[in-house]
Coordinates of C-alpha atoms in Angstrom, one line a residue:
X1 CA -24.2 6.9 -72.6
X2 CA -23.9 4.1 -70.1
X3 CA -24.5 5.9 -66.9
X4 CA -27.6 7.7 -68.3
X5 CA -28.9 4.3 -69.6
X6 CA -28.5 2.7 -66.2
X7 CA -30.1 5.7 -64.4
X8 CA -33.1 5.5 -66.7
X9 CA -33.5 1.8 -65.9
X10 CA -33.3 2.5 -62.2
X11 CA -36.0 5.2 -62.4
X12 CA -38.2 3.0 -64.5
X13 CA -38.0 -0.2 -62.4
X14 CA -37.4 1.0 -58.7
X15 CA -41.0 2.2 -58.4
X16 CA -42.5 -0.9 -60.0
X17 CA -40.5 -3.2 -57.8
X18 CA -41.6 -1.2 -54.7
X19 CA -45.3 -1.6 -55.8
X20 CA -44.7 -5.4 -55.5
X21 CA -43.0 -5.1 -52.1
X22 CA -39.5 -5.7 -53.6
X23 CA -36.3 -3.8 -53.8
X24 CA -34.6 -3.0 -57.1
X25 CA -30.8 -2.4 -57.1
X26 CA -28.2 -1.8 -59.8
X27 CA -24.6 -2.8 -59.1
X28 CA -22.2 -1.4 -61.7
X29 CA -18.4 -1.7 -61.5
X30 CA -16.5 1.6 -61.8
X31 CA -14.6 0.6 -64.9
X32 CA -17.6 0.5 -67.2
X33 CA -17.2 2.3 -70.5
X34 CA -18.7 5.8 -70.8
X35 CA -20.2 5.1 -74.2
X36 CA -21.2 1.8 -75.8
X37 CA -22.1 1.4 -79.5
X38 CA -25.2 -0.8 -79.0
X39 CA -28.8 -0.4 -80.3
X40 CA -30.3 1.2 -77.1
X41 CA -33.9 0.2 -77.9
X42 CA -32.9 -3.5 -78.3
X43 CA -30.8 -3.6 -75.2
X44 CA -33.4 -1.8 -73.1
X45 CA -36.1 -4.2 -74.4
X46 CA -34.0 -7.3 -73.4
X47 CA -33.3 -6.0 -69.9
X48 CA -36.8 -4.7 -69.4
X49 CA -38.3 -8.0 -70.4
X50 CA -35.9 -9.8 -68.0
X51 CA -36.4 -7.4 -65.1
X52 CA -40.2 -7.4 -65.5
X53 CA -40.2 -11.2 -65.5
X54 CA -38.1 -11.3 -62.3
X55 CA -40.4 -8.9 -60.5
X56 CA -43.4 -10.8 -61.6
X57 CA -42.1 -14.1 -60.2
X58 CA -40.5 -12.9 -57.0
X59 CA -42.7 -12.7 -53.9
X60 CA -40.2 -11.2 -51.5
X61 CA -36.7 -9.8 -51.4
X62 CA -34.9 -8.2 -54.3
X63 CA -34.4 -8.0 -58.0
X64 CA -30.9 -6.8 -59.0
X65 CA -29.1 -5.8 -62.1
X66 CA -25.3 -6.1 -62.1
X67 CA -23.1 -4.7 -64.9
X68 CA -19.4 -5.4 -65.4
X69 CA -16.7 -5.6 -68.0
X70 CA -15.0 -9.0 -67.8
X71 CA -11.2 -9.4 -68.4
X72 CA -11.9 -10.6 -71.9
X73 CA -13.8 -7.2 -72.5
X74 CA -17.2 -8.9 -72.6
X75 CA -19.8 -6.5 -71.3
X76 CA -22.0 -8.6 -69.0
X77 CA -25.5 -7.7 -67.6
X78 CA -27.0 -10.1 -65.0
X79 CA -30.5 -9.8 -63.7
X80 CA -30.9 -11.8 -60.5
X81 CA -33.8 -12.3 -58.1
X82 CA -34.7 -14.0 -54.8
X83 CA -37.8 -15.8 -56.2
X84 CA -38.4 -19.6 -56.5
X85 CA -36.3 -20.0 -59.6
X86 CA -37.2 -21.9 -62.7
X87 CA -38.6 -25.4 -62.8
X88 CA -36.8 -28.0 -64.8
X89 CA -39.6 -27.9 -67.3
X90 CA -39.4 -24.2 -67.6
X91 CA -35.6 -24.2 -68.1
X92 CA -36.0 -26.8 -70.9
X93 CA -38.5 -24.7 -72.9
X94 CA -37.6 -21.2 -71.7
X95 CA -36.6 -19.6 -75.0
X96 CA -39.1 -21.4 -77.2
X97 CA -42.0 -19.5 -78.7
X98 CA -44.8 -19.5 -76.0
X99 CA -42.6 -22.0 -74.2
X100 CA -44.0 -21.6 -70.7
X101 CA -45.1 -25.0 -69.3
X102 CA -48.9 -25.4 -69.0
X103 CA -48.8 -26.4 -65.3
X104 CA -47.1 -23.2 -64.1
X105 CA -49.3 -21.6 -61.5
X106 CA -48.8 -18.0 -62.6
X107 CA -50.1 -16.4 -65.8
X108 CA -47.8 -15.9 -68.8
X109 CA -46.7 -17.6 -72.0
X110 CA -42.9 -17.2 -72.0
X111 CA -43.1 -15.0 -75.1
X112 CA -41.0 -12.3 -73.5
X113 CA -37.9 -14.6 -73.1
X114 CA -38.3 -15.8 -76.6
X115 CA -38.2 -12.2 -77.9
X116 CA -35.3 -11.4 -75.6
X117 CA -33.2 -14.2 -77.1
X118 CA -34.1 -13.2 -80.6
X119 CA -33.1 -9.6 -79.9
X120 CA -29.9 -10.7 -78.2
X121 CA -28.8 -12.7 -81.2
X122 CA -29.5 -9.7 -83.4
X123 CA -27.0 -7.7 -81.3
X124 CA -24.5 -10.5 -81.5
X125 CA -24.9 -11.2 -77.8
X126 CA -25.7 -14.4 -75.9
X127 CA -28.4 -14.8 -73.2
X128 CA -28.5 -17.6 -70.7
X129 CA -30.6 -18.5 -67.7
X130 CA -29.7 -20.5 -64.5
X131 CA -31.0 -21.1 -61.0
X132 CA -28.8 -19.6 -58.3
X133 CA -27.4 -21.9 -55.6
X134 CA -28.6 -19.4 -53.0
X135 CA -32.1 -19.4 -54.4
X136 CA -33.8 -17.5 -57.2
X137 CA -32.7 -17.2 -60.8
X138 CA -30.2 -15.3 -62.8
X139 CA -30.4 -14.2 -66.5
X140 CA -27.1 -13.3 -68.1
X141 CA -26.7 -11.2 -71.2
X142 CA -23.1 -11.2 -72.5
X143 CA -22.0 -8.8 -75.3
X144 CA -18.6 -9.6 -76.8
X145 CA -16.3 -6.5 -77.3
X146 CA -16.9 -6.3 -81.0
X147 CA -20.6 -5.8 -80.4
X148 CA -20.4 -2.8 -78.0
X149 CA -17.0 -1.0 -78.6
X150 CA -17.4 2.2 -80.6
X151 CA -15.5 1.9 -83.9
X152 CA -13.0 4.5 -85.2
X153 CA -14.6 7.7 -86.5
X154 CA -15.5 7.5 -90.2
X155 CA -13.0 9.1 -92.4
X156 CA -14.3 12.2 -94.2
X157 CA -16.2 11.3 -97.4
X158 CA -14.8 12.9 -100.5
X159 CA -17.0 15.7 -101.9
X160 CA -18.9 14.8 -105.1
X161 CA -17.5 16.2 -108.4
X162 CA -20.1 18.7 -109.8
X163 CA -17.8 20.2 -112.4
X164 CA -20.1 19.2 -115.2
X165 CA -23.3 20.4 -113.4
X166 CA -25.2 23.7 -113.6
X167 CA -27.2 24.4 -110.5
X168 CA -30.0 27.0 -110.0
X169 CA -30.3 27.9 -106.3
X170 CA -33.6 29.5 -105.2
X171 CA -33.0 31.1 -101.8
X172 CA -34.3 34.3 -100.3
X173 CA -31.6 34.7 -97.6
X174 CA -28.5 36.5 -98.9
X175 CA -26.4 34.7 -96.2
X176 CA -27.7 31.3 -97.3
X177 CA -27.1 32.2 -100.9
X178 CA -23.5 33.0 -100.1
X179 CA -22.9 29.8 -98.0
X180 CA -24.7 27.3 -100.3
X181 CA -23.3 28.9 -103.4
X182 CA -19.8 28.7 -102.1
X183 CA -20.3 25.0 -101.2
X184 CA -21.6 24.2 -104.6
X185 CA -18.8 26.1 -106.3
X186 CA -16.2 24.3 -104.1
X187 CA -17.6 21.1 -105.6
X188 CA -17.1 22.5 -109.1
X189 CA -20.7 23.4 -110.0
X190 CA -21.7 26.4 -112.0
X191 CA -24.2 28.2 -109.8
X192 CA -27.0 30.6 -110.7
X193 CA -28.9 32.3 -107.9
X194 CA -32.5 33.4 -107.7
X195 CA -34.2 35.0 -104.7
X196 CA -37.6 33.2 -105.1
X197 CA -39.6 30.9 -107.2
X198 CA -40.7 33.6 -109.6
X199 CA -37.2 34.7 -110.3
X200 CA -36.0 31.1 -110.6
X201 CA -38.7 30.5 -113.3
X202 CA -37.5 33.7 -115.2
X203 CA -33.9 32.4 -115.0
X204 CA -34.9 29.0 -116.3
X205 CA -36.9 30.6 -119.2
X206 CA -33.9 32.7 -120.2
X207 CA -31.4 29.9 -119.7
X208 CA -33.0 26.6 -120.5
X209 CA -29.6 24.8 -120.4
X210 CA -29.5 25.1 -116.6

């Protein structure tokens, strides 16, 4: 559920941004889908890595997440900040394994961005990074419509044919005996019912063909 997902992100990151003296804001267009068919854990990991990185490298101002559906139905997430942006060396190596340049003055290896790109590709999405003209950086995650649109409901699977099967049902509840027995019978099975394990053993002893 999209709104719940965004609300959870806001609750998670607003406090962390405030601890660093920053604002965290989410700007979502009103035409967002109610439900998206995306691996929530993977999507949250990508955005969390990106937001965490933006907070870490922004000294003052704001980190923002904007979410929109483009005319081509691509679902786009953009994490932007008012930090110093990426150096040319960092941009060249950003998605490499441990690709953070050695001369950067803040700690970190760049592994988070490498993981984010890998997870984005698994979702069928694209992730890109650029410095903003007004300052700071922007990380864009773009999910084509085929990666997030819910598919049609699965058609009902046909029931298995149990017409050649004999089933011994051991169940102490009369109601469950009735319901499960009827389900098995509807699939063509021949059903014998026992109230417990002892009775089931007795039935098997007398009827070894079951």
